[in-house]
Short mmCIF file of C-alpha atoms in Angstrom, two decimals:
data_model
loop_
_atom_site.label_atom_id
_atom_site.label_comp_id
_atom_site.label_asym_id
_atom_site.label_seq_id
_atom_site.Cartn_x
_atom_site.Cartn_y
_atom_site.Cartn_z
CA UNK A 1 81.52 -52.92 7.82
CA UNK A 2 81.00 -54.61 11.16
CA UNK A 3 80.10 -57.63 9.12
CA UNK A 4 83.44 -57.50 7.37
CA UNK A 5 85.18 -57.20 10.76
CA UNK A 6 83.63 -60.40 11.91
CA UNK A 7 84.64 -62.09 8.61
CA UNK A 8 88.24 -60.97 9.07
CA UNK A 9 88.34 -62.12 12.64
CA UNK A 10 86.64 -65.44 12.01
CA UNK A 11 89.70 -67.43 11.02
CA UNK A 12 91.51 -66.45 14.22
CA UNK A 13 88.67 -67.61 16.43
CA UNK A 14 87.27 -70.72 14.91
CA UNK A 15 83.93 -71.71 16.31
CA UNK A 16 82.89 -68.24 17.30
CA UNK A 17 81.21 -67.64 14.01
CA UNK A 18 78.26 -69.62 15.23
CA UNK A 19 77.71 -67.10 18.04
CA UNK A 20 78.58 -64.15 15.79
CA UNK A 21 76.09 -64.80 13.06
CA UNK A 22 72.95 -65.32 15.10
CA UNK A 23 73.28 -63.86 18.43
CA UNK A 24 76.42 -62.36 19.77
CA UNK A 25 76.90 -58.68 18.78
CA UNK A 26 73.53 -57.54 20.08
CA UNK A 27 74.93 -54.04 20.27
CA UNK A 28 75.80 -53.85 16.56
CA UNK A 29 72.52 -55.29 15.42
CA UNK A 30 74.20 -57.43 12.72
CA UNK A 31 73.27 -60.84 14.04
CA UNK A 32 70.29 -62.76 12.97
CA UNK A 33 67.39 -63.12 15.27
CA UNK A 34 68.35 -60.69 17.99
CA UNK A 35 67.00 -57.64 16.25
CA UNK A 36 63.62 -59.44 16.14
CA UNK A 37 63.99 -60.51 19.75
CA UNK A 38 61.01 -58.52 21.01
CA UNK A 39 58.74 -59.98 18.30
CA UNK A 40 59.96 -63.51 19.12
CA UNK A 41 59.44 -63.03 22.89
CA UNK A 42 55.97 -61.65 22.28
CA UNK A 43 55.07 -64.68 20.09
CA UNK A 44 56.46 -67.09 22.70
CA UNK A 45 54.52 -65.40 25.49
CA UNK A 46 51.36 -65.84 23.38
CA UNK A 47 52.12 -69.51 22.99
CA UNK A 48 52.70 -69.78 26.76
CA UNK A 49 49.31 -68.23 27.19
CA UNK A 50 47.81 -70.90 24.89
CA UNK A 51 49.45 -73.65 26.90
CA UNK A 52 48.00 -72.22 30.10
CA UNK A 53 44.67 -72.03 28.33
CA UNK A 54 44.98 -75.76 27.60
CA UNK A 55 45.50 -76.41 31.31
CA UNK A 56 42.36 -74.44 32.09
CA UNK A 57 40.43 -76.45 29.49
CA UNK A 58 41.59 -79.79 30.92
CA UNK A 59 40.83 -78.58 34.43
CA UNK A 60 37.29 -77.51 33.40
CA UNK A 61 36.60 -80.79 31.63
CA UNK A 62 36.15 -79.16 28.19
CA UNK A 63 35.21 -81.51 25.39
CA UNK A 64 38.33 -83.33 24.11
CA UNK A 65 37.83 -82.35 20.47
CA UNK A 66 37.93 -78.69 21.43
CA UNK A 67 41.12 -79.28 23.40
CA UNK A 68 42.62 -80.96 20.34
CA UNK A 69 41.73 -77.90 18.22
CA UNK A 70 43.61 -75.71 20.66
CA UNK A 71 46.62 -78.10 20.63
CA UNK A 72 46.69 -77.78 16.79
CA UNK A 73 46.67 -73.99 17.10
CA UNK A 74 49.56 -74.07 19.55
CA UNK A 75 51.56 -76.50 17.42
CA UNK A 76 50.97 -74.30 14.41
CA UNK A 77 52.14 -71.24 16.39
CA UNK A 78 55.30 -73.02 17.39
CA UNK A 79 55.94 -74.10 13.81
CA UNK A 80 55.49 -70.47 12.60
CA UNK A 81 57.94 -69.30 15.20
CA UNK A 82 60.41 -71.97 14.08
CA UNK A 83 59.99 -70.95 10.43
CA UNK A 84 60.67 -67.29 11.28
CA UNK A 85 63.78 -68.22 13.19
CA UNK A 86 64.88 -70.49 10.35
CA UNK A 87 64.41 -67.80 7.75
CA UNK A 88 66.58 -65.38 9.75
CA UNK A 89 69.15 -68.10 10.22
CA UNK A 90 69.35 -68.82 6.50
CA UNK A 91 69.55 -65.12 5.73
CA UNK A 92 72.27 -64.38 8.20
CA UNK A 93 74.30 -67.38 9.32
CA UNK A 94 74.06 -69.53 6.18
CA UNK A 95 74.71 -66.51 3.96
CA UNK A 96 77.59 -65.48 6.17
CA UNK A 97 79.02 -69.00 5.92
CA UNK A 98 78.59 -68.93 2.14
CA UNK A 99 80.90 -66.00 1.97
CA UNK A 100 83.50 -68.03 3.85
CA UNK A 101 82.85 -71.04 1.76
CA UNK A 102 84.29 -74.49 2.23
CA UNK A 103 83.80 -76.50 5.36
CA UNK A 104 82.10 -73.77 7.31
CA UNK A 105 79.36 -73.61 4.67
CA UNK A 106 78.97 -77.38 4.46
CA UNK A 107 78.64 -77.54 8.20
CA UNK A 108 76.03 -74.81 8.42
CA UNK A 109 73.93 -76.32 5.60
CA UNK A 110 74.00 -79.82 7.17
CA UNK A 111 73.08 -78.35 10.52
CA UNK A 112 70.16 -76.38 9.09
CA UNK A 113 68.91 -79.42 7.16
CA UNK A 114 69.08 -81.54 10.31
CA UNK A 115 67.05 -78.86 12.14
CA UNK A 116 64.44 -78.86 9.34
CA UNK A 117 64.30 -82.70 9.47
CA UNK A 118 63.58 -82.51 13.21
CA UNK A 119 60.77 -80.07 12.62
CA UNK A 120 59.28 -82.28 9.92
CA UNK A 121 59.45 -85.38 12.09
CA UNK A 122 57.57 -83.91 15.01
CA UNK B 1 24.07 -96.10 35.49
CA UNK B 2 24.72 -92.38 34.90
CA UNK B 3 25.85 -93.50 31.51
CA UNK B 4 22.47 -95.04 30.78
CA UNK B 5 20.83 -91.90 32.08
CA UNK B 6 22.67 -89.78 29.68
CA UNK B 7 21.83 -92.20 26.87
CA UNK B 8 18.15 -91.93 27.73
CA UNK B 9 18.23 -88.21 28.04
CA UNK B 10 20.31 -87.63 24.90
CA UNK B 11 17.43 -87.30 22.44
CA UNK B 12 15.75 -84.71 24.68
CA UNK B 13 18.83 -82.62 25.05
CA UNK B 14 20.69 -82.82 21.79
CA UNK B 15 24.28 -81.86 22.08
CA UNK B 16 24.74 -82.80 25.69
CA UNK B 17 26.14 -86.22 24.84
CA UNK B 18 29.27 -84.48 23.76
CA UNK B 19 29.82 -83.14 27.22
CA UNK B 20 28.76 -86.39 28.83
CA UNK B 21 31.18 -88.69 27.17
CA UNK B 22 34.43 -86.89 27.75
CA UNK B 23 34.10 -84.53 30.54
CA UNK B 24 30.83 -83.87 32.35
CA UNK B 25 30.22 -86.32 35.17
CA UNK B 26 33.57 -85.80 36.86
CA UNK B 27 32.10 -87.12 40.05
CA UNK B 28 31.31 -90.52 38.49
CA UNK B 29 34.66 -90.95 36.96
CA UNK B 30 33.15 -92.57 33.89
CA UNK B 31 34.11 -89.94 31.35
CA UNK B 32 37.16 -90.05 29.15
CA UNK B 33 40.10 -87.89 29.98
CA UNK B 34 39.09 -86.60 33.36
CA UNK B 35 40.41 -89.60 35.28
CA UNK B 36 43.77 -88.82 33.68
CA UNK B 37 43.44 -85.15 34.43
CA UNK B 38 46.38 -84.95 36.77
CA UNK B 39 48.66 -86.68 34.28
CA UNK B 40 47.47 -84.22 31.54
CA UNK B 41 47.98 -81.20 33.72
CA UNK B 42 51.45 -82.32 34.66
CA UNK B 43 52.35 -82.84 31.01
CA UNK B 44 51.01 -79.41 30.08
CA UNK B 45 52.91 -77.77 32.92
CA UNK B 46 56.05 -79.36 31.66
CA UNK B 47 55.34 -78.02 28.13
CA UNK B 48 54.64 -74.57 29.62
CA UNK B 49 58.11 -74.82 31.25
CA UNK B 50 59.59 -75.65 27.85
CA UNK B 51 58.00 -72.53 26.30
CA UNK B 52 59.37 -70.42 29.10
CA UNK B 53 62.76 -72.09 28.47
CA UNK B 54 62.47 -70.94 24.85
CA UNK B 55 61.88 -67.37 26.03
CA UNK B 56 65.04 -67.55 28.09
CA UNK B 57 67.02 -68.94 25.15
CA UNK B 58 65.85 -66.09 22.87
CA UNK B 59 66.55 -63.56 25.64
CA UNK B 60 70.10 -64.95 26.09
CA UNK B 61 70.82 -64.95 22.32
CA UNK B 62 71.29 -68.68 22.20
CA UNK B 63 72.27 -70.11 18.80
CA UNK B 64 69.16 -70.38 16.57
CA UNK B 65 69.73 -74.07 15.75
CA UNK B 66 69.60 -74.91 19.45
CA UNK B 67 66.38 -73.01 19.76
CA UNK B 68 64.91 -74.90 16.84
CA UNK B 69 65.84 -78.17 18.53
CA UNK B 70 63.92 -77.10 21.61
CA UNK B 71 60.93 -75.99 19.47
CA UNK B 72 60.92 -79.53 17.95
CA UNK B 73 60.89 -81.07 21.43
CA UNK B 74 57.94 -78.86 22.56
CA UNK B 75 56.00 -79.64 19.39
CA UNK B 76 56.60 -83.33 19.94
CA UNK B 77 55.42 -83.07 23.50
CA UNK B 78 52.22 -81.29 22.35
CA UNK B 79 51.62 -84.00 19.73
CA UNK B 80 52.06 -86.72 22.37
CA UNK B 81 49.57 -84.97 24.61
CA UNK B 82 47.15 -84.75 21.68
CA UNK B 83 47.58 -88.46 20.86
CA UNK B 84 46.94 -89.40 24.50
CA UNK B 85 43.77 -87.33 24.52
CA UNK B 86 42.70 -88.75 21.15
CA UNK B 87 43.16 -92.33 22.35
CA UNK B 88 40.96 -91.68 25.36
CA UNK B 89 38.38 -89.98 23.15
CA UNK B 90 38.27 -92.97 20.79
CA UNK B 91 38.02 -95.38 23.73
CA UNK B 92 35.23 -93.50 25.45
CA UNK B 93 33.30 -91.10 23.27
CA UNK B 94 33.55 -92.87 19.98
CA UNK B 95 32.88 -96.26 21.57
CA UNK B 96 29.93 -94.74 23.44
CA UNK B 97 28.58 -93.36 20.19
CA UNK B 98 29.03 -96.76 18.52
CA UNK B 99 26.67 -98.24 21.00
CA UNK B 100 24.08 -95.62 20.02
CA UNK B 101 24.85 -96.10 16.38
CA UNK B 102 23.42 -94.09 13.57
CA UNK B 103 23.89 -90.37 13.15
CA UNK B 104 25.55 -89.95 16.55
CA UNK B 105 28.29 -92.34 15.53
CA UNK B 106 28.74 -90.78 12.11
CA UNK B 107 29.06 -87.37 13.68
CA UNK B 108 31.64 -88.47 16.28
CA UNK B 109 33.79 -90.25 13.64
CA UNK B 110 33.69 -87.25 11.29
CA UNK B 111 34.61 -84.95 14.15
CA UNK B 112 37.46 -87.17 15.28
CA UNK B 113 38.78 -87.47 11.70
CA UNK B 114 38.68 -83.65 11.32
CA UNK B 115 40.64 -83.31 14.54
CA UNK B 116 43.22 -85.73 13.31
CA UNK B 117 43.46 -83.81 10.00
CA UNK B 118 44.08 -80.62 11.90
CA UNK B 119 46.88 -82.33 13.88
CA UNK B 120 48.41 -83.61 10.64
CA UNK B 121 48.29 -80.27 8.91
CA UNK B 122 50.18 -78.30 11.61
CA UNK C 1 84.48 -70.06 -14.26
CA UNK C 2 81.18 -71.07 -15.83
CA UNK C 3 79.75 -69.95 -12.48
CA UNK C 4 81.15 -66.51 -13.01
CA UNK C 5 79.72 -66.44 -16.44
CA UNK C 6 76.32 -67.07 -15.21
CA UNK C 7 76.78 -64.37 -12.59
CA UNK C 8 77.84 -61.89 -15.23
CA UNK C 9 74.97 -62.79 -17.44
CA UNK C 10 72.38 -62.80 -14.71
CA UNK C 11 71.40 -59.17 -14.86
CA UNK C 12 70.87 -59.29 -18.64
CA UNK C 13 68.62 -62.30 -18.35
CA UNK C 14 66.65 -61.93 -15.17
CA UNK C 15 65.17 -65.16 -13.96
CA UNK C 16 67.75 -67.38 -15.50
CA UNK C 17 69.79 -67.55 -12.29
CA UNK C 18 67.13 -69.78 -10.95
CA UNK C 19 67.74 -72.34 -13.65
CA UNK C 20 71.48 -71.84 -13.48
CA UNK C 21 71.95 -72.66 -9.90
CA UNK C 22 70.08 -75.88 -9.58
CA UNK C 23 69.66 -77.38 -12.90
CA UNK C 24 70.76 -75.78 -16.13
CA UNK C 25 74.40 -76.57 -17.02
CA UNK C 26 74.08 -80.28 -16.71
CA UNK C 27 77.16 -80.63 -18.87
CA UNK C 28 79.39 -78.75 -16.46
CA UNK C 29 78.18 -80.57 -13.39
CA UNK C 30 78.28 -77.44 -11.25
CA UNK C 31 74.54 -77.20 -10.56
CA UNK C 32 72.87 -78.52 -7.46
CA UNK C 33 70.89 -81.64 -7.65
CA UNK C 34 71.69 -82.82 -11.16
CA UNK C 35 74.87 -84.53 -10.20
CA UNK C 36 72.76 -86.54 -7.79
CA UNK C 37 70.16 -87.11 -10.49
CA UNK C 38 70.60 -90.83 -10.65
CA UNK C 39 70.27 -91.22 -6.93
CA UNK C 40 67.08 -89.10 -6.96
CA UNK C 41 65.53 -91.00 -9.77
CA UNK C 42 66.31 -94.26 -8.02
CA UNK C 43 64.66 -93.00 -4.85
CA UNK C 44 61.55 -91.81 -6.74
CA UNK C 45 61.27 -95.12 -8.60
CA UNK C 46 61.32 -96.86 -5.23
CA UNK C 47 58.52 -94.58 -4.00
CA UNK C 48 56.57 -95.21 -7.18
CA UNK C 49 56.90 -98.96 -6.37
CA UNK C 50 55.56 -98.25 -2.89
CA UNK C 51 52.53 -96.52 -4.29
CA UNK C 52 51.88 -99.43 -6.62
CA UNK C 53 52.24 -101.68 -3.61
CA UNK C 54 49.52 -99.65 -1.93
CA UNK C 55 47.24 -100.21 -4.87
CA UNK C 56 47.83 -103.94 -4.62
CA UNK C 57 47.07 -103.80 -0.91
CA UNK C 58 43.75 -101.98 -1.50
CA UNK C 59 42.90 -104.33 -4.31
CA UNK C 60 43.59 -107.37 -2.12
CA UNK C 61 41.54 -106.00 0.82
CA UNK C 62 44.51 -105.87 3.14
CA UNK C 63 43.70 -104.73 6.68
CA UNK C 64 43.49 -100.89 6.78
CA UNK C 65 45.97 -100.41 9.56
CA UNK C 66 48.61 -102.24 7.50
CA UNK C 67 47.87 -99.97 4.58
CA UNK C 68 48.25 -96.93 6.82
CA UNK C 69 51.67 -98.18 7.91
CA UNK C 70 52.68 -98.37 4.27
CA UNK C 71 51.32 -94.83 3.65
CA UNK C 72 53.45 -93.59 6.50
CA UNK C 73 56.55 -95.27 4.99
CA UNK C 74 55.88 -93.69 1.58
CA UNK C 75 55.31 -90.25 3.15
CA UNK C 76 58.55 -90.61 5.03
CA UNK C 77 60.39 -91.54 1.85
CA UNK C 78 58.94 -88.50 0.11
CA UNK C 79 60.05 -86.28 2.99
CA UNK C 80 63.54 -87.70 2.93
CA UNK C 81 63.71 -86.99 -0.82
CA UNK C 82 62.59 -83.43 -0.19
CA UNK C 83 65.15 -82.89 2.57
CA UNK C 84 67.89 -84.18 0.31
CA UNK C 85 66.84 -81.80 -2.45
CA UNK C 86 66.56 -78.95 -0.02
CA UNK C 87 70.04 -79.57 1.37
CA UNK C 88 71.49 -79.40 -2.16
CA UNK C 89 69.45 -76.29 -2.85
CA UNK C 90 70.79 -74.54 0.28
CA UNK C 91 74.34 -75.62 -0.58
CA UNK C 92 74.23 -74.43 -4.18
CA UNK C 93 71.49 -71.97 -4.98
CA UNK C 94 71.25 -70.14 -1.63
CA UNK C 95 75.05 -70.06 -1.27
CA UNK C 96 75.32 -68.79 -4.87
CA UNK C 97 72.78 -66.07 -4.09
CA UNK C 98 74.61 -65.13 -0.95
CA UNK C 99 77.68 -64.31 -3.06
CA UNK C 100 75.48 -62.00 -5.09
CA UNK C 101 73.92 -60.56 -1.99
CA UNK C 102 71.02 -58.11 -1.92
CA UNK C 103 67.62 -58.80 -3.34
CA UNK C 104 68.68 -62.09 -5.01
CA UNK C 105 69.63 -63.49 -1.68
CA UNK C 106 66.50 -62.24 0.03
CA UNK C 107 64.34 -63.76 -2.74
CA UNK C 108 66.06 -67.13 -2.46
CA UNK C 109 65.77 -67.29 1.32
CA UNK C 110 62.07 -66.35 1.23
CA UNK C 111 61.48 -68.91 -1.43
CA UNK C 112 63.26 -71.66 0.46
CA UNK C 113 61.41 -70.82 3.71
CA UNK C 114 58.09 -70.92 1.87
CA UNK C 115 58.99 -74.37 0.50
CA UNK C 116 59.93 -75.58 4.00
CA UNK C 117 56.56 -74.22 5.27
CA UNK C 118 54.74 -76.14 2.59
CA UNK C 119 56.54 -79.33 3.61
CA UNK C 120 55.75 -78.75 7.29
CA UNK C 121 52.05 -78.12 6.52
CA UNK C 122 51.48 -81.30 4.66
CA UNK D 1 21.88 -108.60 8.68
CA UNK D 2 25.22 -109.73 7.19
CA UNK D 3 26.79 -107.55 9.88
CA UNK D 4 25.03 -109.47 12.61
CA UNK D 5 26.25 -112.70 11.08
CA UNK D 6 29.84 -111.61 11.34
CA UNK D 7 29.22 -110.56 14.92
CA UNK D 8 27.81 -113.93 15.80
CA UNK D 9 30.62 -115.78 14.19
CA UNK D 10 33.35 -113.62 15.59
CA UNK D 11 33.80 -115.45 18.93
CA UNK D 12 34.22 -118.80 17.13
CA UNK D 13 37.00 -117.44 15.00
CA UNK D 14 39.05 -115.09 17.15
CA UNK D 15 41.36 -112.91 15.16
CA UNK D 16 39.31 -112.99 12.01
CA UNK D 17 37.43 -109.91 13.13
CA UNK D 18 40.32 -107.80 11.87
CA UNK D 19 39.86 -109.16 8.38
CA UNK D 20 36.11 -109.09 8.68
CA UNK D 21 35.66 -105.51 9.60
CA UNK D 22 37.81 -103.91 6.93
CA UNK D 23 38.27 -106.13 4.09
CA UNK D 24 37.20 -109.68 4.00
CA UNK D 25 33.65 -110.12 2.71
CA UNK D 26 34.18 -108.14 -0.41
CA UNK D 27 31.21 -109.92 -1.88
CA UNK D 28 28.80 -108.65 0.82
CA UNK D 29 30.02 -105.10 0.69
CA UNK D 30 29.73 -104.72 4.47
CA UNK D 31 33.34 -104.20 5.23
CA UNK D 32 35.04 -100.78 5.63
CA UNK D 33 37.08 -99.51 2.81
CA UNK D 34 36.29 -102.09 0.14
CA UNK D 35 33.14 -100.40 -0.97
CA UNK D 36 35.25 -97.35 -1.63
CA UNK D 37 37.88 -99.43 -3.34
CA UNK D 38 37.48 -97.83 -6.72
CA UNK D 39 37.79 -94.37 -5.30
CA UNK D 40 40.91 -95.44 -3.35
CA UNK D 41 42.51 -97.04 -6.40
CA UNK D 42 41.76 -93.89 -8.46
CA UNK D 43 43.35 -91.67 -5.82
CA UNK D 44 46.44 -93.92 -5.63
CA UNK D 45 46.80 -94.03 -9.40
CA UNK D 46 46.73 -90.26 -9.36
CA UNK D 47 49.46 -90.22 -6.73
CA UNK D 48 51.50 -92.65 -8.77
CA UNK D 49 51.19 -90.27 -11.67
CA UNK D 50 52.45 -87.45 -9.44
CA UNK D 51 55.50 -89.50 -8.48
CA UNK D 52 56.21 -90.23 -12.14
CA UNK D 53 55.78 -86.49 -12.73
CA UNK D 54 58.49 -85.91 -10.11
CA UNK D 55 60.84 -88.25 -12.01
CA UNK D 56 60.25 -86.25 -15.17
CA UNK D 57 60.94 -83.04 -13.28
CA UNK D 58 64.26 -84.34 -11.92
CA UNK D 59 65.14 -85.76 -15.31
CA UNK D 60 64.50 -82.41 -17.00
CA UNK D 61 66.43 -80.45 -14.34
CA UNK D 62 63.44 -78.46 -13.16
CA UNK D 63 64.12 -75.84 -10.49
CA UNK D 64 64.38 -77.56 -7.10
CA UNK D 65 61.84 -75.34 -5.41
CA UNK D 66 59.23 -76.40 -8.03
CA UNK D 67 60.05 -80.02 -7.36
CA UNK D 68 59.57 -79.45 -3.63
CA UNK D 69 56.20 -77.92 -4.28
CA UNK D 70 55.20 -81.08 -6.13
CA UNK D 71 56.58 -83.27 -3.30
CA UNK D 72 54.36 -81.30 -0.82
CA UNK D 73 51.32 -81.88 -3.10
CA UNK D 74 52.05 -85.64 -3.22
CA UNK D 75 52.60 -85.86 0.48
CA UNK D 76 49.32 -84.01 1.04
CA UNK D 77 47.51 -86.44 -1.32
CA UNK D 78 48.92 -89.42 0.59
CA UNK D 79 47.83 -87.88 3.88
CA UNK D 80 44.30 -87.33 2.49
CA UNK D 81 44.15 -90.91 1.44
CA UNK D 82 45.29 -92.02 4.90
CA UNK D 83 42.63 -89.85 6.57
CA UNK D 84 39.96 -91.26 4.31
CA UNK D 85 40.99 -94.82 5.14
CA UNK D 86 41.24 -93.98 8.84
CA UNK D 87 37.77 -92.53 8.90
CA UNK D 88 36.32 -95.68 7.37
CA UNK D 89 38.34 -97.77 9.79
CA UNK D 90 36.98 -95.85 12.81
CA UNK D 91 33.47 -96.02 11.42
CA UNK D 92 33.59 -99.75 10.73
CA UNK D 93 36.25 -101.63 12.62
CA UNK D 94 36.43 -99.52 15.77
CA UNK D 95 32.65 -99.27 15.98
CA UNK D 96 32.39 -102.96 15.40
CA UNK D 97 34.85 -103.60 18.16
CA UNK D 98 32.97 -101.21 20.46
CA UNK D 99 29.94 -103.45 20.15
CA UNK D 100 32.04 -106.40 21.31
CA UNK D 101 33.65 -104.27 24.02
CA UNK D 102 36.51 -105.38 26.27
CA UNK D 103 39.89 -106.37 25.04
CA UNK D 104 38.93 -106.32 21.39
CA UNK D 105 37.92 -102.67 21.66
CA UNK D 106 41.12 -101.70 23.59
CA UNK D 107 43.25 -103.45 21.03
CA UNK D 108 41.61 -101.67 18.14
CA UNK D 109 41.87 -98.23 19.76
CA UNK D 110 45.52 -98.72 20.58
CA UNK D 111 46.21 -99.92 17.08
CA UNK D 112 44.43 -96.99 15.55
CA UNK D 113 46.24 -94.53 17.84
CA UNK D 114 49.59 -96.03 16.91
CA UNK D 115 48.71 -95.63 13.21
CA UNK D 116 47.85 -92.00 13.78
CA UNK D 117 51.09 -91.52 15.65
CA UNK D 118 53.04 -92.95 12.67
CA UNK D 119 51.21 -90.58 10.31
CA UNK D 120 51.98 -87.60 12.56
CA UNK D 121 55.67 -88.52 12.92
CA UNK D 122 56.36 -88.70 9.15
#
């Protein structure tokens, strides 16, 4: 229902779809990642803790290989977070755009592919 | 001097070489990454700031693609830190082990390769 | 038209949607990657040439670092091919599934995310 | 023995160390990857087969996700090959350079780190 509303309003307010699909209507719970916000914040706080752990390791002259292992774990955690976000984005924003079709859809798919390319290249 | 000491003592205290080469004698400044400790800590604090930035972005319902871009930047920063650490490790610990030769060298090279594999797989 | 046909037939022949969206009706040209088939085959033949080049380099005892550079180029070419395929998949199959909605869409998104995860982990 | 020979000759022919350590004296078998040449060539021929398999898959309109899975497998195989080569390079060339010390060593370590960075960035 609310989803249909946003679809009907979309043509009148071009450009707002972006905000609509992933983030805006926090109160209606129809956007993408916001309903998982708490889980995301928890994940990111754990990663922040890992980075602080890395600082402690460097400060205490821990053996470099052990530090590298911890860097790999943090990178992996960041990639998992990104994949979770991407999955929600595909499920909500890209699907939403598919219903609109045309240029909106093309733009969303190109944008998502570019984001995946950036993740792959890091 | 201290380096020679540790070389002489190594057989008596197996496993301590590890600590020697990269971290232990902070006071002598001959170990690997410790002389770059400040630079490393600065880098890691910047990454910690990026992770906190990600939390803010999630909290403020920023568009997912923009969050993914920031995740890529943080991952890249972590990889750069890892490469810096790895270069110092090769220059100091692996070179040190090369002078000893034999099993010590083999072990260091396998360990470094395993660390690189973990970085590649994340 | 043909697209609607396949939509109508989908419930009767579960599992065929998969084939429909990306590959099956080569004659109608409505599927995903098949219309770009020639470009894909050309890309893959170039990558095959790079792999044969690597064999030549090993055979001629070329310096390892130069071989590693060529491996990186081949890996990059494979990743580019994957991204191209993925973009077409999102544009066609995932969009197609979005029009159907429900479980079909969920399944496609999970499947695409898992494929992206595998690309990231390599 | 032969190894000592190459060390003694190295100063007279600067720059040839590169070729010496990893590839040159195929007949003496003291270089890095050449003694594993057959294993490397076998690996690369298997990867070449995978790339040809990808061409067949595209040609037969196989479902894109299955093609992506095969791309991941090929990329992983290339990365494994690179890690193998890198391990031999560290064991032979970098160790060899460590014995010489100084600029030679610095150059080898920087070169190896740059190669690892390229592998990570793909």
